[in-house]
Amino acid sequence: MLDVAKPITPLVQVRGLKMYFPIYSGILRRHTGDVKAVDGVSFDIMPGETLGLVGESGCGKSTVGRALLRLYEITGGTVEINGTDVATLGTEDLRKARPQMQMVFQDPQASLNPRMTLADIIGEPLNEHTDWDGDRKLARIYELMDAVGLNRRFANRFPHEFSGGQRQRIGIARALALNPRFIVCDEPIAALDVSIQAQVVNLLEDLQEKFGLTYLFISHDLSMVRHIADRVAVMYLGRIAELSPRDALYARPLHPYAEALLSAVPEPDPTLARSRQRIILQGDVPSPANPPKGCNFCTRCPKVFDLCRQVKPELAEVEPGRFVACHLYSDPTAAGSTGASTANEHNQQGVSL
Amino acid sequence: MADGAAPVLDVRGLKTVFRTRGGEVHAVNSVSFHLNPGELLGVVGESGSGKSVTMMSLIGLLPSPPADVRGGTVMLGNRDLLKISADELRDVRGAKVGFVFQDPMTSLNPVFTVGNQIMEPLIRHMGMSKKQAQVRAAELLALVGIPDAAARLKSYPHQFSGGMRQRVMIAIALACDPDVLIADEPTTALDVTIQAQILELVKDLRQKLGMAIVWITHDLGVIAGIADRVMVMYGGQVVEQAPVKDLFANPQHPYTRALLKTIPSLTGEREARLQVIEGQPPIMTGAPAACPFRDRCAHAFARCFVENPERRAIDGCEVGKGHDVACHWVAEVAHA
């Protein structure tokens, strides 16, 4: 899967994606500002690849996933999926494009209609997008249930009769119904118990291999993303901080935020957990309605220097295949002089709480 | 760990049953544990394993009906919390036992200021005047790392971020200098970088105040970092109990072993495929007459289906003091 390098064209191409939610205030409900949930995000996803999208709550990762499938009318940028720009498609064309892009939602309880049976739920996309007769549909529903490991006897049961893990399987079967090429998995395991998470992740991997699926895997669980993703994008406050191949990122994160985020993940090993030097970030994430003037991370960054507070860094390739939006890397003069000295300063700050 | 000192909290044979239309659910089944002074006991388990219900039962926080605390003793110092009156119990809660809940938004009252809520237990339990309580509340907020504490007393919960709210919850729980702090998934609703801040705060507070803590979580990573001793719960029972290093280095119960393997590592070897525990956690209806893990266990044999295993020490210590496990397979096969 890692060999899907240069010559193949990406299945998903996102350029400068912006998603602003307007704020209206005052008696006249005048448009007074925007929550910049996603503010200029660009990335590619290769066919058959899993791109992990990680970040803390409110960083815009779910918004990216939903904007990609045009569940929102995006503010700016282009989203090309399989050669068509879904950002500008008309209603009817968009409907025709929908079968190739599907979504698995976080909360399997909320994303299944409690009054529909399992067969109705999985068959609904077929009603909508095919003119098949009942028998053919039922055959397809059974096929899908087999694929996700649901017993065929359950076809006439309702969602409340299933456990969380099984409900997530129903959601996955529904997403697969129309043979999509691209699936956005929005925190598909966050609501599940630890022992059930592994079952669902293994299922997603099996299905990817079997049907040649391409995933955008959105999660805040960095250990699970390390397991499932080929490349990982780390988001902070609406922008991508770092986009790197999985092993490179986890071995040596380049962006200071990626570094802090990884160091904050508790490791299930008592000896390691007690010996590890952690970077404890101070403070909270700023509001996306009023992001800092320079780099979005400049208010909490341990390696911050003057330039960071003035100019937003652009995402740039600093090593083959590794993209980082940070002045430490993008500006050679800064990285040479200021960067080195602030790096030392950072270490001292990181240790003392 | 001061093993010689008398435990601050000693729970024996605690049983809690929920009466539902589908029959009785044995949510907590003969749970015994103790908490030494200054110790941090981690309680791990999946949802429905009975970890929260155990802690809620012992300080009378469960609504009855449907809950029915059937038996056992809960000794806090020399008082049995299951025998004292509701009034006395109210004096214990807050004053002797502090509680931090998972969701800091729903456990703070949105219409009162944060200062008001920190002062409430101080006035109720410590008999402080309003002035004294205000001074102490500001100290507490400063203690949990909220800058400009005196001014922030006038803020409402919605004016704080999630991590800050959890700091406020901790300040309230610590207000009366309790002997025991029970923290029920206190960092689960928080982001990892904020979780790291809270964990650091708790470590710091333990050094300063030296209280005993029960920390409930499903996150083995969190447990590895802060606990002295760990108790693993499954199906309303304690299935394994050990000092933290023993538990991670030498897990015994098939559930613990499997659980440790299902979590992908952040730094170690990357497995091509995740290990899974097949099946679902049990619903504990009917009297537990067999091992709760039997249907998902790779090692289950005939005895597991007819007899609920007792906790047995594997290192010669008394049960509860060293490393013990409730498993027929470990007793008969693994250590035979």
XYZ file of C-alpha atoms in Angstrom:
689
model
C 0.000 0.000 0.000
C 2.942 2.288 0.627
C 4.075 1.967 -2.966
C 1.213 4.129 -4.178
C 3.678 6.963 -4.611
C 4.125 9.505 -7.392
C 2.825 8.272 -10.770
C -0.716 7.349 -9.634
C -3.129 10.266 -9.529
C -4.704 10.931 -6.151
C -8.305 9.881 -5.643
C -9.017 12.855 -3.419
C -7.410 16.223 -4.011
C -8.191 19.016 -1.595
C -6.844 22.493 -2.262
C -7.251 25.493 0.016
C -10.416 24.168 1.650
C -12.130 26.812 3.755
C -15.217 26.352 5.863
C -16.412 29.411 7.746
C -19.528 29.484 9.881
C -20.933 33.010 10.054
C -21.617 34.718 13.365
C -24.619 37.020 13.428
C -25.094 39.411 16.332
C -26.896 42.534 17.392
C -30.595 43.306 16.971
C -30.321 43.317 13.190
C -28.487 39.960 13.224
C -25.737 41.506 11.183
C -22.888 39.311 9.990
C -20.156 40.292 12.434
C -17.567 37.575 12.012
C -16.823 33.993 11.161
C -15.860 30.873 13.018
C -13.015 29.733 10.827
C -13.486 26.018 11.447
C -11.331 25.077 8.477
C -9.012 27.740 7.139
C -7.085 26.719 4.058
C -6.461 22.983 4.165
C -4.804 21.087 1.301
C -3.978 17.408 0.989
C -4.176 14.405 -1.354
C -5.360 10.902 -0.663
C -4.079 8.152 -2.947
C -6.314 5.301 -4.093
C -6.306 2.521 -1.490
C -4.637 4.710 1.066
C -5.761 5.574 4.583
C -5.103 9.139 5.593
C -5.380 9.665 9.328
C -6.649 13.063 10.417
C -5.915 13.811 14.049
C -6.295 16.742 16.362
C -8.090 17.829 19.476
C -11.772 18.633 19.698
C -12.636 21.833 17.901
C -9.644 21.711 15.574
C -11.894 21.250 12.553
C -11.123 17.646 11.671
C -14.762 16.543 11.520
C -15.642 19.667 9.557
C -13.022 18.719 6.973
C -14.578 15.267 6.667
C -18.082 16.627 6.275
C -17.014 19.392 3.877
C -15.275 16.808 1.680
C -18.578 15.004 1.183
C -20.317 18.334 0.692
C -22.462 17.965 3.764
C -21.710 21.661 4.100
C -21.628 24.326 1.422
C -17.961 25.150 1.585
C -16.660 28.696 1.818
C -13.708 28.300 -0.495
C -11.276 25.948 -2.155
C -11.700 22.852 -4.290
C -12.404 19.239 -3.417
C -11.738 16.888 -6.301
C -12.880 13.337 -5.762
C -12.094 10.957 -8.589
C -11.638 13.856 -10.997
C -14.841 15.807 -10.278
C -14.877 18.939 -8.183
C -17.653 18.169 -5.712
C -17.434 21.662 -4.264
C -19.181 23.188 -7.282
C -21.486 20.394 -8.481
C -25.165 21.170 -8.962
C -27.787 19.348 -6.906
C -28.562 16.597 -9.418
C -24.926 15.986 -10.366
C -24.011 15.913 -6.716
C -26.665 13.290 -6.050
C -25.207 11.172 -8.828
C -21.729 11.585 -7.401
C -22.755 10.578 -3.880
C -22.552 6.778 -4.292
C -18.781 6.915 -4.678
C -18.269 8.813 -1.426
C -19.754 7.693 1.855
C -19.413 8.290 5.544
C -19.281 6.274 8.759
C -20.395 8.407 11.680
C -19.117 8.600 15.221
C -22.242 7.839 17.165
C -23.850 4.646 15.901
C -26.835 5.302 18.144
C -27.641 8.697 16.676
C -26.888 7.886 13.042
C -29.366 5.007 12.723
C -33.103 5.646 12.523
C -34.643 3.823 15.516
C -37.876 3.119 13.607
C -36.212 1.382 10.681
C -35.169 -2.247 10.651
C -31.624 -3.224 9.889
C -32.609 -4.273 6.353
C -34.347 -0.925 5.780
C -31.316 0.986 6.985
C -28.801 -0.890 4.872
C -31.182 -0.939 1.895
C -32.025 2.755 1.937
C -29.100 3.834 -0.263
C -30.203 1.153 -2.745
C -33.757 2.542 -2.848
C -32.349 5.967 -3.442
C -29.764 5.227 -6.108
C -30.762 2.013 -7.902
C -33.872 0.717 -9.650
C -33.346 -2.841 -8.458
C -36.289 -5.074 -7.547
C -36.885 -6.336 -4.018
C -35.135 -9.673 -4.412
C -31.986 -8.171 -5.818
C -31.917 -5.594 -3.047
C -32.393 -8.217 -0.369
C -29.597 -10.304 -1.860
C -27.334 -7.259 -1.718
C -28.385 -6.516 1.884
C -27.512 -10.073 2.924
C -24.200 -9.820 1.087
C -23.376 -6.620 2.981
C -24.397 -8.123 6.317
C -22.085 -11.051 5.666
C -19.273 -8.674 4.754
C -19.471 -6.781 8.045
C -20.111 -9.848 10.181
C -23.800 -9.431 11.038
C -25.936 -12.539 11.234
C -28.582 -12.650 8.448
C -31.239 -13.520 11.022
C -30.957 -9.955 12.378
C -32.279 -8.355 9.164
C -35.676 -7.498 10.637
C -34.476 -6.246 14.000
C -34.256 -2.627 15.104
C -31.088 -0.711 16.067
C -31.842 -0.693 19.807
C -31.542 -4.474 19.858
C -27.856 -4.238 19.010
C -24.761 -3.352 20.994
C -22.588 -0.354 20.128
C -20.080 -2.399 18.158
C -22.821 -4.113 16.148
C -24.510 -0.789 15.464
C -21.255 0.510 14.075
C -21.196 -2.540 11.781
C -24.658 -1.571 10.542
C -23.385 1.932 9.801
C -20.447 0.470 7.895
C -22.703 -1.865 5.883
C -24.877 1.101 4.901
C -21.813 3.065 3.808
C -20.688 0.123 1.659
C -24.058 -0.464 0.001
C -23.334 1.469 -3.188
C -19.761 0.276 -3.694
C -18.108 3.567 -2.791
C -14.462 4.255 -3.527
C -13.935 6.734 -0.738
C -15.212 6.571 2.841
C -14.858 9.231 5.498
C -14.684 7.505 8.889
C -15.488 10.204 11.427
C -14.328 8.920 14.829
C -15.848 5.500 14.112
C -14.522 3.927 17.312
C -14.679 6.816 19.765
C -18.000 5.691 21.256
C -16.970 2.036 21.625
C -15.389 0.082 24.454
C -11.705 -0.747 24.225
C -12.295 -4.438 23.581
C -14.782 -3.636 20.795
C -12.633 -0.957 19.113
C -10.150 -3.518 17.854
C -12.972 -5.557 16.276
C -14.235 -2.564 14.293
C -10.768 -1.415 13.221
C -9.893 -4.908 11.996
C -13.167 -4.993 10.060
C -12.404 -1.644 8.404
C -8.981 -2.942 7.370
C -10.407 -6.172 5.984
C -12.999 -4.285 3.963
C -10.382 -1.905 2.623
C -8.348 -4.801 1.329
C -11.364 -6.620 -0.075
C -13.022 -3.695 -1.850
C -10.008 -1.462 -2.491
C -11.409 1.360 -0.378
C -9.781 4.683 0.349
C -10.272 6.074 3.831
C -10.071 9.384 5.541
C -9.834 8.185 9.137
C -10.672 10.990 11.553
C -9.781 10.295 15.155
C -8.327 11.760 18.298
C -6.865 8.384 19.269
C -3.256 8.670 18.135
C -2.364 5.062 18.913
C -5.209 3.751 16.783
C -4.317 6.113 13.940
C -0.764 4.822 14.048
C -2.198 1.381 13.569
C -4.564 2.066 10.679
C -3.197 5.053 8.721
C -0.557 5.195 6.008
C -0.066 8.913 6.296
C -1.239 11.240 9.044
C -2.320 14.876 9.021
C -2.231 16.712 12.340
C -4.677 19.604 12.539
C -4.662 22.540 14.896
C -7.285 25.276 14.949
C -8.498 24.819 11.392
C -5.143 24.294 9.710
C -2.852 21.374 9.046
C 0.241 21.614 11.219
C 1.992 18.574 9.843
C 1.296 15.967 7.177
C 3.736 13.079 7.191
C 4.046 9.372 6.514
C 2.959 7.487 9.614
C 6.265 5.997 10.735
C 8.195 9.197 10.201
C 5.665 11.227 12.172
C 5.544 8.910 15.157
C 9.309 8.426 15.221
C 10.170 12.104 14.902
C 7.355 14.665 14.781
C 8.574 17.901 13.199
C 5.899 20.436 14.105
C 6.054 21.508 17.779
C 2.322 20.840 18.134
C 2.600 17.327 16.711
C 5.479 16.745 19.109
C 3.490 17.959 22.127
C 0.383 16.046 21.087
C 2.286 12.779 20.769
C 4.079 13.294 24.049
C 0.758 13.861 25.827
C -0.651 10.453 24.895
C -0.489 8.184 27.940
C 1.519 5.059 27.205
C 0.227 1.809 28.764
C 3.594 0.912 30.258
C 4.277 2.026 33.849
C 8.081 2.142 33.554
C 8.034 4.065 30.299
C 5.223 6.366 31.446
C 7.194 7.448 34.499
C 10.513 7.954 32.744
C 9.214 9.779 29.670
C 9.794 13.515 29.369
C 6.465 15.079 28.611
C 5.813 18.400 26.995
C 2.918 19.895 28.917
C 1.305 22.608 26.838
C 0.084 25.592 28.776
C -3.355 27.060 28.353
C -6.170 26.200 25.989
C -6.852 26.281 22.280
C -7.812 29.822 21.162
C -11.276 30.417 19.715
C -11.506 29.744 15.968
C -13.678 32.876 15.735
C -10.680 34.946 16.740
C -7.500 33.070 15.869
C -4.109 34.610 16.640
C -2.604 36.928 14.044
C 0.412 34.817 13.183
C 0.729 31.062 13.485
C -2.392 29.555 15.074
C -0.227 27.676 17.560
C 1.851 30.695 18.614
C -0.068 31.242 21.870
C 0.902 27.822 23.244
C 4.002 26.918 21.273
C 7.074 26.244 23.403
C 9.359 27.137 20.463
C 7.652 30.378 19.517
C 9.690 33.323 18.223
C 8.855 36.775 16.870
C 8.062 35.824 13.297
C 5.435 33.312 14.506
C 3.330 36.093 16.002
C 3.383 38.087 12.750
C 3.063 35.732 9.808
C 1.033 32.550 9.320
C 3.353 29.765 8.163
C 2.328 27.887 5.022
C 2.375 24.116 4.707
C 5.605 23.266 2.877
C 7.529 20.120 2.083
C 10.569 20.170 4.349
C 11.679 16.584 3.833
C 10.591 14.196 1.081
C 6.921 13.456 1.733
C 6.800 15.479 4.932
C 4.821 18.703 5.010
C 5.063 21.096 7.932
C 3.569 24.519 8.533
C 6.137 26.032 10.861
C 8.624 28.898 10.608
C 11.264 26.751 12.291
C 11.469 24.840 9.031
C 10.132 27.143 6.348
C 12.311 30.164 6.968
C 15.982 29.216 6.595
C 17.307 32.351 8.310
C 15.031 31.934 11.286
C 15.669 28.228 11.578
C 19.401 28.815 11.425
C 19.761 31.483 14.079
C 16.646 31.991 16.171
C 15.360 28.475 15.759
C 18.266 26.785 17.467
C 18.313 29.044 20.489
C 14.557 28.895 21.002
C 14.722 25.130 20.802
C 16.855 25.088 23.944
C 14.576 27.511 25.642
C 11.690 25.249 24.762
C 13.218 22.284 26.516
C 13.527 24.176 29.730
C 9.954 25.375 29.495
C 8.684 21.968 28.662
C 10.187 20.376 31.754
C 9.222 22.932 34.327
C 5.491 22.983 34.838
C 3.193 2.380 50.135
C 2.523 2.220 53.842
C 1.256 -1.325 54.024
C 1.467 -1.459 57.788
C -0.861 1.491 58.350
C -4.594 0.861 58.623
C -6.390 1.464 55.327
C -8.455 4.648 55.089
C -11.157 2.807 53.192
C -11.884 -0.895 53.495
C -14.655 -2.425 51.399
C -15.662 -6.053 51.899
C -18.139 -8.117 49.909
C -20.043 -5.175 48.460
C -23.116 -6.255 46.486
C -25.368 -3.974 44.457
C -28.367 -5.155 42.500
C -30.538 -3.184 40.091
C -34.167 -4.261 39.929
C -35.315 -3.939 36.343
C -38.260 -5.243 34.393
C -36.023 -7.851 32.826
C -35.021 -9.195 36.223
C -32.298 -8.383 38.694
C -29.008 -7.104 37.338
C -26.049 -7.915 39.561
C -24.026 -4.806 38.841
C -21.587 -5.236 41.718
C -20.937 -8.732 42.957
C -18.891 -9.256 46.124
C -16.346 -6.549 45.516
C -13.637 -6.180 48.148
C -10.801 -3.728 48.167
C -8.968 -1.380 50.452
C -7.241 1.942 50.053
C -4.081 2.749 51.967
C -3.268 6.271 53.159
C -1.725 8.327 50.373
C -2.236 5.618 47.789
C -3.660 5.925 44.290
C -5.757 2.918 43.378
C -6.651 2.613 39.708
C -9.903 0.875 38.798
C -10.041 -0.295 35.183
C -12.905 -1.822 33.267
C -15.201 -1.373 30.292
C -18.559 0.328 30.481
C -20.918 -1.870 32.452
C -18.125 -3.577 34.373
C -19.439 -2.066 37.605
C -16.537 0.261 38.360
C -18.604 3.434 38.740
C -21.527 1.675 40.421
C -19.161 0.258 43.048
C -17.951 3.720 44.001
C -21.437 5.256 43.871
C -22.814 2.460 46.105
C -20.294 2.963 48.792
C -21.185 6.573 49.396
C -24.906 6.139 48.797
C -25.181 8.067 45.547
C -27.348 5.533 43.727
C -31.106 6.131 43.578
C -32.993 3.399 45.328
C -35.062 1.926 43.713
C -33.896 0.645 41.255
C -30.547 0.202 42.991
C -30.341 -1.961 46.063
C -27.071 -2.206 47.984
C -27.500 -5.708 49.365
C -24.560 -6.469 51.478
C -21.014 -5.973 52.542
C -19.251 -3.461 54.714
C -17.671 -0.158 53.772
C -15.361 0.951 56.563
C -14.211 4.565 56.362
C -12.001 4.910 59.412
C -14.069 3.083 62.011
C -17.538 3.773 60.581
C -19.495 1.472 58.304
C -20.949 3.746 55.626
C -23.668 1.228 54.798
C -24.995 1.320 58.362
C -25.097 5.037 59.105
C -28.152 7.256 58.546
C -28.726 9.356 55.458
C -27.917 12.515 57.438
C -24.619 11.172 58.661
C -23.799 10.012 55.161
C -24.394 13.530 53.888
C -21.753 14.736 56.319
C -19.350 12.128 55.008
C -19.867 13.080 51.372
C -17.922 16.179 50.578
C -16.234 16.349 53.970
C -14.549 12.945 54.182
C -14.971 11.685 50.640
C -14.568 13.985 47.656
C -15.925 13.085 44.244
C -14.832 14.207 40.774
C -17.128 13.144 37.953
C -16.455 12.547 34.296
C -18.278 15.428 32.736
C -17.365 18.753 34.318
C -20.132 20.594 32.456
C -23.054 18.562 33.756
C -21.722 18.277 37.284
C -21.381 22.017 37.838
C -24.508 24.082 38.342
C -24.724 26.567 35.448
C -26.691 29.222 37.347
C -24.271 29.652 40.269
C -20.825 31.171 40.127
C -17.862 28.893 40.515
C -16.969 30.634 43.778
C -20.429 29.937 45.123
C -20.053 26.244 44.364
C -16.640 25.952 45.974
C -17.830 27.824 49.057
C -20.901 25.632 49.514
C -19.115 22.614 51.036
C -16.869 24.901 53.087
C -19.871 26.547 54.718
C -21.885 23.325 54.982
C -19.178 21.006 56.306
C -16.482 23.183 57.821
C -18.791 25.739 59.444
C -16.917 28.612 57.852
C -18.356 32.085 57.551
C -18.949 33.444 54.091
C -15.838 35.640 54.303
C -13.592 32.778 55.424
C -15.009 30.511 52.742
C -14.310 33.108 50.082
C -10.666 33.354 51.086
C -10.328 29.577 51.186
C -12.094 29.196 47.817
C -9.593 31.533 46.193
C -6.756 29.513 47.717
C -8.253 26.318 46.346
C -8.611 27.737 42.849
C -5.017 28.866 42.947
C -4.011 25.415 44.186
C -5.532 23.729 41.150
C -3.696 26.112 38.862
C -6.307 28.645 37.815
C -4.654 32.012 37.268
C -6.125 35.141 38.833
C -8.122 32.959 41.227
C -9.817 35.620 43.348
C -11.348 37.301 40.302
C -12.348 34.015 38.662
C -14.539 33.146 41.662
C -17.173 35.410 40.160
C -17.230 33.543 36.838
C -19.876 31.038 35.816
C -19.038 27.508 34.646
C -19.713 28.309 30.984
C -16.979 30.917 31.092
C -14.412 28.178 31.711
C -12.983 25.692 29.198
C -13.390 21.942 29.751
C -10.003 21.508 31.370
C -10.533 24.532 33.613
C -13.940 23.219 34.659
C -12.393 19.928 35.663
C -9.872 21.907 37.740
C -12.821 23.625 39.430
C -14.404 20.210 40.130
C -11.158 19.083 41.713
C -11.069 22.244 43.822
C -14.601 21.511 45.077
C -13.725 17.901 45.837
C -10.637 19.004 47.764
C -12.396 21.833 49.590
C -12.882 20.063 52.917
C -9.576 18.230 52.837
C -11.151 14.775 52.370
C -9.492 11.510 53.419
C -10.479 9.883 50.160
C -10.902 11.360 46.693
C -12.907 9.330 44.199
C -12.278 10.372 40.604
C -14.651 8.788 38.104
C -13.148 9.047 34.602
C -12.044 12.618 35.320
C -10.076 13.042 32.095
C -12.179 11.023 29.666
C -14.061 14.043 28.337
C -10.859 16.045 27.854
C -8.386 16.319 25.005
C -5.032 14.624 25.402
C -3.004 17.781 25.907
C -5.503 18.954 28.536
C -5.577 15.473 30.056
C -1.802 15.684 30.416
C -2.240 18.988 32.303
C -4.779 17.445 34.708
C -2.658 14.335 35.324
C 0.303 16.569 36.107
C -1.888 18.567 38.502
C -3.043 15.437 40.320
C 0.529 14.205 40.734
C 1.456 17.590 42.131
C -1.534 17.680 44.517
C -0.758 14.199 45.805
C 2.683 15.355 46.783
C 1.322 18.442 48.496
C -1.737 16.988 50.219
C -1.088 13.262 50.431
C -4.695 12.110 50.181
C -5.737 8.644 49.053
C -7.320 8.493 45.607
C -9.497 6.009 43.745
C -9.130 6.693 40.024
C -11.703 5.052 37.749
C -10.862 4.857 34.057
C -11.014 2.658 31.001
C -7.709 4.030 29.752
C -4.835 1.730 30.640
C -2.385 4.394 29.530
C -3.607 6.818 32.172
C -3.463 4.101 34.829
C 0.092 3.167 33.912
C 1.196 6.731 34.473
C -0.354 7.527 37.848
C -1.565 4.464 39.790
C 0.254 2.654 42.590
C -2.059 -0.320 42.523
C -4.635 -1.441 39.960
C -7.891 -3.333 40.235
C -9.352 -4.746 37.018
C -13.128 -5.196 36.977
C -15.230 -7.284 34.644
C -18.921 -8.163 34.881
C -19.323 -6.553 38.305
C -16.406 -8.392 39.876
C -12.761 -7.786 40.615
C -10.936 -10.189 38.323
C -7.378 -9.097 39.034
C -5.611 -6.823 41.472
C -1.907 -6.009 41.584
C 0.720 -3.313 42.003
C 0.820 -1.346 38.763
C 4.181 -2.641 37.537
C 3.234 -6.277 38.198
C -0.038 -5.892 36.383
C 1.500 -4.550 33.207
C 4.609 -6.747 33.304
C 2.903 -9.940 34.348
C -0.862 -9.868 33.704
C -2.595 -13.064 34.791
C -6.304 -13.040 34.057
C -7.112 -13.872 30.424
C -9.181 -10.664 30.260
C -6.322 -8.478 31.462
C -3.916 -10.193 29.090
C -6.251 -9.711 26.146
C -7.076 -6.129 27.090
C -3.418 -5.139 27.164
C -2.943 -6.677 23.729
C -5.919 -4.961 22.062
C -4.477 -1.481 22.535
C -2.149 -0.448 19.746
C 1.091 1.023 21.003
C 2.285 4.520 20.263
C 5.969 3.731 20.341
C 6.482 -0.014 20.347
C 6.331 -2.568 17.551
C 3.431 -1.904 15.149
C 1.320 -5.023 14.804
C -0.045 -5.877 11.383
C -3.343 -6.796 12.964
C -4.944 -5.903 16.248
C -5.729 -8.656 18.708
C -9.418 -8.748 19.481
C -11.530 -10.019 22.320
C -14.431 -11.670 20.524
C -17.990 -11.172 21.680
C -19.670 -8.652 23.932
C -19.379 -7.760 27.604
C -21.983 -9.695 29.610
C -25.207 -8.349 31.078
C -25.255 -9.628 34.607
C -28.829 -10.829 34.992
C -29.442 -13.686 37.375
C -27.183 -14.732 40.213
C -23.584 -15.001 38.986
C -22.863 -18.708 39.246
C -20.097 -18.884 36.678
C -17.103 -16.848 35.569
C -18.396 -13.663 33.877
C -15.658 -13.840 31.233
C -16.290 -17.489 30.252
C -17.944 -16.821 26.891
C -15.134 -14.621 25.595
C -12.245 -16.471 27.208
C -9.765 -18.387 25.076
C -8.861 -20.657 27.990
C -12.321 -21.445 29.387
C -12.925 -25.043 30.421
C -15.768 -26.958 32.098
C -15.265 -25.567 35.600
C -15.536 -21.966 34.373
C -19.149 -22.585 33.367
C -20.342 -23.955 36.695
C -18.371 -22.120 39.344
C -17.552 -18.455 39.817
C -13.830 -18.294 40.653
C -12.661 -16.687 43.890
C -9.777 -14.245 44.055
C -6.573 -16.072 44.865
C -3.127 -14.630 45.538
C -0.430 -15.753 43.153
C 2.519 -14.472 45.143
C 1.778 -15.787 48.631
C 0.550 -12.430 49.948
C -2.885 -12.015 51.472
C -5.605 -11.403 48.856
C -5.745 -7.679 48.194
C -2.219 -6.988 49.406
C -0.161 -8.395 46.576
C -1.100 -9.772 43.183
C -4.326 -11.753 43.090
C -6.580 -13.039 40.337
C -9.988 -14.689 40.086
C -9.553 -17.369 37.452
C -9.805 -21.170 37.411
C -7.450 -21.419 34.474
C -4.706 -19.449 36.237
C -5.186 -21.516 39.401
C -5.296 -24.908 37.729
C -3.340 -24.642 34.515
C -1.087 -21.609 34.301
C 0.353 -22.033 37.778
C -0.028 -25.776 38.160
